[in-house]
Short mmCIF file of C-alpha atoms in Angstrom, two decimals:
data_model
loop_
_atom_site.label_atom_id
_atom_site.label_comp_id
_atom_site.label_asym_id
_atom_site.label_seq_id
_atom_site.Cartn_x
_atom_site.Cartn_y
_atom_site.Cartn_z
CA ALA A 1213 90.19 113.09 85.18
CA GLU A 1214 91.96 114.52 82.17
CA GLY A 1215 95.70 114.05 81.92
CA PRO A 1216 98.24 116.84 81.42
CA ALA A 1217 98.00 118.94 78.27
CA TRP A 1218 100.19 117.76 75.40
CA ASP A 1219 101.01 120.52 72.92
CA GLU A 1220 104.06 119.03 71.20
CA ASP A 1221 103.97 116.65 68.24
CA ALA A 1222 106.17 113.57 68.04
CA PRO A 1223 108.59 113.78 65.09
CA SER A 1224 106.58 111.54 62.76
CA VAL A 1225 103.37 113.43 63.52
CA ALA A 1226 105.14 116.78 63.09
CA ARG A 1227 106.43 115.77 59.65
CA LEU A 1228 102.95 114.63 58.61
CA ARG A 1229 101.38 117.88 59.79
CA GLU A 1230 104.03 119.88 57.91
CA HIS A 1231 103.15 117.97 54.72
CA GLY A 1232 99.43 118.67 55.01
CA ALA A 1233 98.22 115.33 56.36
CA VAL A 1234 94.59 115.17 57.45
CA PHE A 1235 94.44 113.46 60.84
CA LEU A 1236 91.37 111.31 61.41
CA ALA A 1237 91.73 109.77 64.83
CA LYS A 1238 93.92 108.24 67.48
CA THR A 1239 93.73 104.45 67.48
CA THR A 1240 93.76 101.87 70.24
CA THR A 1241 96.66 100.01 71.84
CA PRO A 1242 97.05 97.91 74.96
CA GLU A 1243 98.41 99.82 77.95
CA PHE A 1244 101.84 101.22 77.05
CA GLY A 1245 101.92 98.87 74.05
CA TRP A 1246 103.02 96.03 76.30
CA LYS A 1247 101.60 92.99 74.45
CA GLY A 1248 100.83 91.57 71.01
CA VAL A 1249 97.05 91.98 71.19
CA THR A 1250 94.92 95.10 71.62
CA ASP A 1251 92.72 95.29 74.67
CA SER A 1252 92.89 97.31 77.83
CA PRO A 1253 90.80 98.15 80.89
CA LEU A 1254 90.29 101.63 79.41
CA THR A 1255 89.28 100.97 75.79
CA GLY A 1256 88.06 97.37 75.81
CA VAL A 1257 88.82 94.88 73.04
CA THR A 1258 89.74 95.73 69.45
CA GLY A 1259 88.35 93.08 67.11
CA ASN A 1260 89.62 91.90 63.74
CA PRO A 1261 87.88 93.35 60.66
CA TYR A 1262 87.68 89.87 59.11
CA ASP A 1263 86.00 88.42 62.20
CA PRO A 1264 85.30 90.74 65.15
CA SER A 1265 85.43 87.78 67.55
CA ARG A 1266 89.14 87.41 66.70
CA THR A 1267 91.96 89.67 67.82
CA ALA A 1268 93.33 92.43 65.62
CA GLY A 1269 96.77 91.75 67.09
CA GLY A 1270 98.84 94.43 68.73
CA SER A 1271 100.12 96.56 70.03
CA SER A 1272 99.19 98.77 67.08
CA GLY A 1273 95.94 96.87 66.64
CA GLY A 1274 93.76 99.92 66.25
CA SER A 1275 95.92 101.22 63.41
CA ALA A 1276 95.80 97.87 61.60
CA ALA A 1277 92.04 97.53 61.95
CA ALA A 1278 91.47 101.11 60.77
CA VAL A 1279 93.53 100.66 57.60
CA ALA A 1280 91.99 97.26 56.86
CA LEU A 1281 88.50 98.74 57.19
CA GLY A 1282 89.32 101.70 54.96
CA ALA A 1283 88.91 104.28 57.69
CA GLY A 1284 92.10 105.89 56.38
CA PRO A 1285 94.83 104.79 53.95
CA LEU A 1286 97.83 105.52 56.18
CA SER A 1287 98.54 104.95 59.84
CA LEU A 1288 101.50 105.09 62.18
CA GLY A 1289 102.49 102.21 64.43
CA THR A 1290 105.23 101.49 66.90
CA ASP A 1291 107.05 98.17 66.92
CA GLY A 1292 109.07 97.07 69.95
CA GLY A 1293 108.66 93.32 69.51
CA GLY A 1294 106.39 93.03 66.49
CA SER A 1295 103.75 95.63 67.28
CA VAL A 1296 103.47 96.85 63.68
CA ARG A 1297 103.95 93.49 61.97
CA ILE A 1298 101.72 91.37 64.26
CA PRO A 1299 98.49 93.36 63.78
CA ALA A 1300 99.27 94.08 60.12
CA SER A 1301 99.59 90.33 59.52
CA PHE A 1302 96.39 89.48 61.40
CA CYS A 1303 94.45 92.23 59.59
CA GLY A 1304 95.76 91.63 56.07
CA ILE A 1305 97.61 94.92 55.49
CA PHE A 1306 101.21 96.00 54.90
CA GLY A 1307 103.31 96.86 57.94
CA PHE A 1308 106.94 98.03 57.92
CA LYS A 1309 109.44 98.31 60.76
CA PRO A 1310 112.32 100.40 59.41
CA THR A 1311 115.91 100.22 60.59
CA TYR A 1312 116.09 101.65 64.10
CA GLY A 1313 116.66 105.41 63.91
CA ARG A 1314 115.42 105.80 60.34
CA VAL A 1315 112.22 107.38 61.70
CA PRO A 1316 113.05 109.74 64.59
CA LEU A 1317 111.41 108.87 67.89
CA TYR A 1318 110.48 111.25 70.70
CA PRO A 1319 109.76 111.00 73.58
CA ALA A 1320 112.25 108.18 74.02
CA SER A 1321 110.60 104.81 74.54
CA PRO A 1322 110.93 103.25 78.02
CA PHE A 1323 111.63 100.04 76.10
CA GLY A 1324 114.82 101.65 74.84
CA THR A 1325 116.22 100.92 71.40
CA LEU A 1326 113.82 98.04 70.78
CA SER A 1327 111.05 100.40 69.74
CA HIS A 1328 110.69 101.58 66.12
CA VAL A 1329 108.12 103.80 64.40
CA GLY A 1330 106.78 102.61 61.06
CA PRO A 1331 103.97 102.81 58.49
CA MET A 1332 100.88 100.64 58.37
CA THR A 1333 99.28 100.93 54.94
CA ARG A 1334 97.35 99.26 52.14
CA ASP A 1335 100.52 98.36 50.24
CA ALA A 1336 104.26 98.96 49.94
CA ALA A 1337 103.86 101.97 47.64
CA ASP A 1338 101.81 103.83 50.25
CA ALA A 1339 104.37 102.89 52.91
CA ALA A 1340 107.20 104.32 50.78
CA LEU A 1341 105.24 107.57 50.41
CA LEU A 1342 104.75 107.74 54.18
CA MET A 1343 108.41 106.88 54.84
CA ASP A 1344 109.55 109.76 52.63
CA VAL A 1345 107.69 112.09 54.98
CA ILE A 1346 108.31 110.65 58.43
CA SER A 1347 112.02 109.81 57.99
CA GLY A 1348 112.96 113.48 58.00
CA PRO A 1349 115.55 114.25 60.72
CA ASP A 1350 114.55 115.64 64.11
CA TRP A 1351 117.07 116.94 66.64
CA ARG A 1352 115.05 115.59 69.59
CA ASP A 1353 116.10 112.00 68.77
CA TRP A 1354 119.77 111.69 69.67
CA SER A 1355 119.91 108.22 68.06
CA GLY A 1356 118.22 109.20 64.80
CA LEU A 1357 119.95 108.51 61.49
CA GLY A 1358 120.87 111.09 58.88
CA PRO A 1359 118.75 111.70 55.79
CA PRO A 1360 118.37 108.70 53.44
CA GLY A 1361 120.38 108.91 50.23
CA THR A 1362 117.34 108.63 47.95
CA THR A 1363 113.58 108.63 48.26
CA PHE A 1364 111.81 105.48 49.32
CA GLN A 1365 109.40 105.87 46.43
CA GLU A 1366 112.34 105.67 44.01
CA SER A 1367 113.57 102.55 45.79
CA LEU A 1368 110.45 100.61 44.80
CA ARG A 1369 111.73 100.18 41.25
CA GLY A 1370 113.79 97.26 40.02
CA GLY A 1371 112.00 94.10 41.10
CA VAL A 1372 113.76 91.15 42.71
CA ARG A 1373 115.77 89.69 39.83
CA GLU A 1374 119.07 88.28 41.14
CA LEU A 1375 118.25 89.12 44.76
CA ARG A 1376 119.58 86.42 47.09
CA ILE A 1377 116.65 85.33 49.26
CA ALA A 1378 116.87 82.86 52.15
CA TYR A 1379 113.56 81.11 52.77
CA SER A 1380 113.25 79.93 56.37
CA PRO A 1381 109.98 78.10 57.13
CA SER A 1382 110.33 78.51 60.89
CA LEU A 1383 113.72 80.07 61.77
CA GLY A 1384 114.96 76.57 62.55
CA ALA A 1385 112.21 75.59 64.99
CA GLY A 1386 110.42 72.29 64.39
CA GLY A 1387 110.99 70.00 61.43
CA PRO A 1388 110.37 70.67 57.73
CA GLU A 1389 107.90 73.54 57.31
CA GLY A 1390 108.17 74.17 61.07
CA GLN A 1391 106.04 71.17 61.98
CA GLY A 1392 104.44 71.67 65.37
CA VAL A 1393 105.38 75.37 65.30
CA VAL A 1394 103.79 76.82 62.16
CA ASP A 1395 100.18 76.19 61.15
CA PRO A 1396 100.20 74.11 57.92
CA GLU A 1397 98.08 76.69 56.07
CA VAL A 1398 100.53 79.43 57.01
CA ALA A 1399 103.52 77.30 56.01
CA ALA A 1400 102.00 76.48 52.61
CA ALA A 1401 101.16 80.14 51.89
CA VAL A 1402 104.69 81.31 52.67
CA ARG A 1403 106.24 78.53 50.59
CA ARG A 1404 104.15 79.72 47.63
CA VAL A 1405 105.68 83.18 48.11
CA ALA A 1406 109.17 81.65 47.97
CA GLU A 1407 108.23 79.94 44.71
CA LEU A 1408 106.85 83.22 43.34
CA PHE A 1409 110.10 85.00 44.14
CA GLU A 1410 111.90 82.36 42.09
CA ARG A 1411 109.55 82.93 39.14
CA LEU A 1412 110.24 86.67 39.44
CA GLY A 1413 113.95 86.01 39.00
CA ALA A 1414 115.28 85.93 42.57
CA ARG A 1415 117.75 83.29 43.71
CA VAL A 1416 115.90 81.52 46.52
CA GLU A 1417 117.49 79.01 48.86
CA GLU A 1418 116.06 77.37 51.96
CA ALA A 1419 118.34 78.51 54.79
CA ASP A 1420 118.13 79.49 58.47
CA PRO A 1421 120.27 82.11 60.21
CA GLY A 1422 121.10 79.52 62.86
CA PHE A 1423 120.39 81.35 66.11
CA THR A 1424 118.60 79.99 69.16
CA ASP A 1425 115.42 81.69 70.33
CA PRO A 1426 116.50 84.94 72.09
CA VAL A 1427 113.28 85.18 74.08
CA GLU A 1428 114.92 85.30 77.51
CA ALA A 1429 117.11 88.25 76.52
CA PHE A 1430 114.09 89.95 75.00
CA HIS A 1431 112.05 89.38 78.15
CA THR A 1432 114.77 90.92 80.32
CA LEU A 1433 114.83 94.05 78.20
CA TRP A 1434 111.05 94.22 77.64
CA PHE A 1435 109.96 93.53 81.21
CA SER A 1436 112.53 96.01 82.54
CA GLY A 1437 111.07 98.63 80.21
CA ALA A 1438 107.59 97.88 81.49
CA ALA A 1439 108.79 98.31 85.07
CA ARG A 1440 110.35 101.61 84.15
CA VAL A 1441 107.24 102.97 82.45
CA VAL A 1442 105.00 102.38 85.48
CA GLN A 1443 107.61 103.40 88.04
CA PRO A 1444 105.99 106.81 88.71
CA LEU A 1445 102.61 105.22 89.49
CA GLY A 1446 101.36 104.78 93.03
CA ALA A 1447 99.83 101.59 94.42
CA ALA A 1448 96.26 102.67 93.64
CA GLU A 1449 97.13 103.48 90.03
CA ARG A 1450 98.98 100.19 89.60
CA GLY A 1451 95.92 98.39 90.82
CA LEU A 1452 94.04 99.67 87.77
CA LEU A 1453 96.55 98.21 85.30
CA ASP A 1454 96.02 95.22 83.05
CA PRO A 1455 96.81 92.21 85.30
CA GLY A 1456 99.26 90.80 82.75
CA LEU A 1457 101.15 94.08 82.70
CA ARG A 1458 101.40 94.02 86.48
CA GLU A 1459 102.90 90.52 86.26
CA ILE A 1460 105.68 91.48 83.86
CA VAL A 1461 106.38 94.66 85.83
CA GLU A 1462 107.08 92.53 88.91
CA LEU A 1463 109.50 90.43 86.89
CA GLY A 1464 111.15 93.53 85.46
CA GLU A 1465 111.68 94.94 88.92
CA SER A 1466 113.49 91.76 89.94
CA TYR A 1467 116.27 92.04 87.33
CA SER A 1468 119.68 93.42 88.22
CA ALA A 1469 121.86 95.68 86.10
CA LEU A 1470 124.02 92.63 85.38
CA ASP A 1471 120.96 90.74 84.10
CA TYR A 1472 120.21 93.64 81.81
CA LEU A 1473 123.77 93.81 80.50
CA ALA A 1474 123.79 90.06 79.89
CA ALA A 1475 120.71 90.55 77.71
CA VAL A 1476 122.54 93.31 75.85
CA ASP A 1477 125.43 90.89 75.25
CA ALA A 1478 123.00 88.34 73.80
CA ARG A 1479 121.53 91.05 71.63
CA MET A 1480 124.92 92.03 70.23
CA ALA A 1481 125.76 88.40 69.46
CA LEU A 1482 122.47 88.01 67.61
CA GLY A 1483 123.23 91.15 65.62
CA GLN A 1484 126.58 89.72 64.58
CA THR A 1485 124.93 86.46 63.52
CA MET A 1486 122.47 88.33 61.32
CA GLY A 1487 125.18 90.59 59.94
CA ARG A 1488 127.10 87.50 58.83
CA PHE A 1489 123.95 85.94 57.41
CA HIS A 1490 123.19 89.00 55.29
CA SER A 1491 126.67 88.93 53.79
CA GLU A 1492 125.29 85.91 51.89
CA TYR A 1493 121.60 86.82 51.52
CA ASP A 1494 119.88 90.08 50.65
CA LEU A 1495 116.58 89.04 52.20
CA LEU A 1496 115.21 86.58 54.71
CA LEU A 1497 111.68 85.28 54.11
CA THR A 1498 109.73 83.79 57.05
CA PRO A 1499 106.13 83.60 58.19
CA THR A 1500 105.23 86.78 60.03
CA LEU A 1501 103.35 84.71 62.60
CA PRO A 1502 102.93 80.95 62.94
CA ILE A 1503 99.15 81.24 63.31
CA THR A 1504 96.16 83.27 62.16
CA ALA A 1505 94.15 85.53 64.47
CA PHE A 1506 92.75 83.82 67.57
CA GLU A 1507 89.94 84.68 69.96
CA ALA A 1508 89.94 88.33 71.00
CA GLY A 1509 90.40 89.34 74.63
CA HIS A 1510 93.26 86.91 75.34
CA GLU A 1511 97.02 87.50 75.49
CA VAL A 1512 97.67 84.01 74.11
CA PRO A 1513 95.46 81.60 72.14
CA PRO A 1514 93.07 79.84 74.52
CA ASP A 1515 94.19 76.31 75.47
CA SER A 1516 97.71 76.96 74.12
CA LYS A 1517 100.89 76.09 76.00
CA HIS A 1518 102.03 79.73 75.92
CA THR A 1519 101.91 82.00 78.93
CA ARG A 1520 103.07 85.31 77.36
CA TRP A 1521 102.48 86.87 73.94
CA THR A 1522 106.08 86.22 72.92
CA GLY A 1523 105.27 82.49 72.82
CA TRP A 1524 103.28 82.87 69.59
CA THR A 1525 105.40 85.66 67.99
CA PRO A 1526 108.80 83.93 67.57
CA PHE A 1527 109.51 85.52 64.17
CA THR A 1528 109.05 89.17 65.09
CA TYR A 1529 110.93 90.15 68.27
CA PRO A 1530 114.38 88.82 67.19
CA PHE A 1531 114.56 91.60 64.62
CA ASN A 1532 113.81 94.27 67.20
CA LEU A 1533 116.82 93.04 69.09
CA THR A 1534 118.90 93.42 65.91
CA GLN A 1535 117.19 96.65 64.75
CA GLN A 1536 116.83 95.32 61.19
CA PRO A 1537 114.20 96.49 58.70
CA ALA A 1538 111.33 94.01 58.46
CA ALA A 1539 107.93 94.05 56.79
CA THR A 1540 104.84 91.89 56.67
CA VAL A 1541 103.01 91.43 53.38
CA PRO A 1542 99.64 89.64 53.14
CA CYS A 1543 99.72 86.38 51.18
CA GLY A 1544 96.13 85.26 51.12
CA LEU A 1545 93.47 83.99 53.47
CA SER A 1546 93.11 80.79 55.44
CA GLU A 1547 90.21 78.41 54.80
CA GLY A 1548 88.53 80.18 57.70
CA GLY A 1549 88.83 83.53 55.92
CA LEU A 1550 91.60 85.01 58.09
CA PRO A 1551 94.66 86.80 56.68
CA ILE A 1552 98.10 85.18 56.51
CA GLY A 1553 101.25 87.31 56.41
CA ARG A 1554 104.82 86.66 55.41
CA GLN A 1555 107.83 88.58 56.69
CA LEU A 1556 110.70 90.08 54.71
CA VAL A 1557 113.85 91.00 56.65
CA ALA A 1558 117.02 92.71 55.37
CA ALA A 1559 120.31 93.90 56.80
CA ARG A 1560 120.35 97.07 58.86
CA HIS A 1561 120.01 100.14 56.62
CA ALA A 1562 118.75 98.03 53.68
CA ASP A 1563 115.20 99.36 54.10
CA ALA A 1564 114.97 99.96 50.35
CA VAL A 1565 115.50 96.26 49.63
CA VAL A 1566 112.56 95.28 51.85
CA LEU A 1567 110.24 97.82 50.25
CA ARG A 1568 111.34 96.90 46.71
CA ALA A 1569 110.74 93.18 47.26
CA ALA A 1570 107.38 93.84 48.91
CA HIS A 1571 106.35 96.09 46.04
CA ALA A 1572 107.27 93.37 43.56
CA LEU A 1573 104.89 91.01 45.36
CA TYR A 1574 102.07 93.54 45.21
CA GLU A 1575 102.71 94.09 41.50
CA ALA A 1576 102.53 90.31 41.03
CA GLY A 1577 99.07 90.34 42.62
CA VAL A 1578 99.97 88.22 45.63
CA ALA A 1579 97.76 90.24 47.99
CA GLU A 1580 94.69 90.38 45.77
CA GLY A 1581 91.46 89.66 47.60
CA VAL A 1582 92.94 90.36 51.02
CA ARG A 1583 90.38 92.89 52.12
CA PRO A 1584 87.59 92.42 54.66
CA GLY A 1585 84.78 90.78 52.77
CA GLY A 1586 87.10 90.26 49.77
CA SER A 1587 86.39 93.80 48.52
#
């Protein structure tokens, strides 16, 4: 049966329509965007353009696959724990999670202030163009920021000379190069980006922010949001849900208000840690993901030790907790022909720094050849 009529655009869609955008399609996500891969009982499995047997990532996997295939140059994604950056990394495109509130959001996400709207594009220049449109204010988002001081397209200029960049191979997990955490091919590709930044004039230093993995706090907030989003559903409707979603809903329903507030406390402490870190460094460079795309149709890589998608996305969700701007930029292909991404993170409200550094990498040709089939 058809759902209720929807005759109101979300803010980002409204701004695009006002600027004459040509809409091509709606793209796939997992149910309610709950996990880092894109499959659901309704739409099936979204494959990776580089190898359809591999996952496109998620939750904005359909958007990433569409841009990578050339179905359209611009797409919107939402990112509550990596859902723009994960599929963009797996599909070899640019994905940007702006500072929370920079792009107005409505209706409010059940996942609260973890969820951001951002562009998924061929490169940083296209993302800046899209940001200039979708960051226009909208009264329906009570937490939205005021207008940016300049255009994002203007912010692309200037390169990275004298930028202070902290290169963290694994955010402190594992040994050198994140041994046992980060695939060696991924680690080597990201190290080459650090070396390129140095050649472009940045001041690069290997440094970690020094926080412990905030996954438990993230789970409390994320699973509670999942429980909230399915709360109106009856037993029969819940029985149709993705089994993994049902599992996290049950966990979310078990948390108390005090559990939730403890997670908020952990989130605030992490934000302070990153605020202090960015008083010394303009940018943080990490892998976007520790692995390349794995077999489609699974929440976690088959035969891995992980039980939930957060186990293989340790570099993305911390920066939803802190609401910082973060982007993934492709940095080549693995020997198996799958894209590798690296992540750039800046202080809250320093969106322009992320876009400028990413643009410098594109101008240096670091993403050349990262297209399905090498085209």
